[in-house]
Structure formats: C-alpha cells, structure tokens
Amino acid sequence: MKSLNNFLDTEGRLTKFPAKRPMQTQALHYLAEKFEAGREYAEREVNALLLQWHTFGDPATLRRELFDRRFLDRDPYGRSYRLNEGFLKSLSGAAAEDGPE
C-alpha cells in the first residue's frame, strides 16, 4: 500500500492529490493539521495556507474537499472557515493515546 510520503516533496508539500479515496483522506488529514485550532480563517487565508502546503496550484479543490469531508467548517455565507470540532477531538484523542512525551 502506498504511503502519503509518496505524495510529498522534500519540503513536505503535497505534489498531487491522490486518486484513491483512502489516500485522499490521509492527504486531507495532513493538510487539516496545518490549521490552528480555534482560529477563524477568511477564504483567502485558507487558500494561502493551502498554497504553502501543495505544489499543484489548486487550493479551491483542496478547500472544498476539506469542507465536504468535514475537516473544516465554514459559516453559512462561506466567508470564514475553522477546524471542525470532531477533527479537533480526534487529534486530542490521538495525542492522549500517544501519552506524554
């Protein structure tokens, strides 16, 4: 099975969006981790952040996928985005399973 590392360059940027859904989910999870918890982002800020973490120049697709797959929430007007609470809980649960460093 392929690893997400096969889709990352040496700087950790996504070089292409995977074709298979399980790998897409891994890629979206990776990108969602780049957002700060509790922070509101304007659409242009989401795009700018995503442009830093991929090389194929399609932040709109990535933003839409992050929202559609519930990694990000947005206000009803699409003006602001934030990490989904469920995603945040999954991150804190994973950290608790890892134990203290």
Coordinates of N, CA and C in Angstrom, one line a residue, residues 35-41 46 71-76 80-85 88:
F35 N -3.8 23.8 10.1 CA -4.6 24.9 10.6 C -4.5 25.0 12.1
E36 N -4.6 26.2 12.6 CA -4.6 26.4 14.0 C -6.0 26.2 14.6
A37 N -6.0 25.4 15.7 CA -7.3 25.2 16.4 C -7.8 26.5 17.0
G38 N -9.1 26.7 16.8 CA -9.8 27.8 17.4 C -9.7 29.1 16.6
R39 N -8.9 29.1 15.5 CA -8.8 30.3 14.7 C -9.8 30.3 13.6
E40 N -10.3 31.5 13.3 CA -11.2 31.7 12.1 C -10.3 32.1 10.9
Y41 N -10.5 31.6 9.8 CA -9.8 31.9 8.6 C -10.7 32.4 7.5
V46 N -7.3 30.7 3.9 CA -7.3 29.2 3.7 C -6.5 28.9 2.4
F71 N -13.4 18.2 7.6 CA -12.2 18.6 8.3 C -12.3 20.0 8.7
L72 N -13.0 20.8 7.8 CA -13.2 22.3 8.1 C -14.7 22.5 8.1
D73 N -15.0 23.5 9.0 CA -16.4 24.0 9.0 C -16.3 25.4 8.4
R74 N -17.5 25.9 7.9 CA -17.5 27.3 7.4 C -18.8 28.0 7.8
D75 N -18.8 29.3 7.8 CA -20.1 30.0 8.2 C -21.0 29.8 7.0
P76 N -22.3 30.1 7.2 CA -23.3 29.8 6.1 C -23.0 30.6 4.8
S80 N -15.9 32.5 6.4 CA -14.9 32.1 7.3 C -14.9 30.6 7.5
Y81 N -13.7 30.1 7.8 CA -13.5 28.7 8.0 C -12.8 28.4 9.3
R82 N -13.0 27.3 9.9 CA -12.3 26.9 11.1 C -12.2 25.3 11.1
L83 N -11.3 24.8 11.9 CA -11.2 23.3 12.0 C -12.5 22.8 12.6
N84 N -13.0 21.7 12.1 CA -14.2 21.0 12.6 C -13.9 20.5 14.0
E85 N -14.9 20.7 14.9 CA -14.7 20.2 16.3 C -14.4 18.7 16.4
L88 N -10.9 18.1 15.7 CA -10.1 18.5 16.8 C -10.1 17.5 17.9

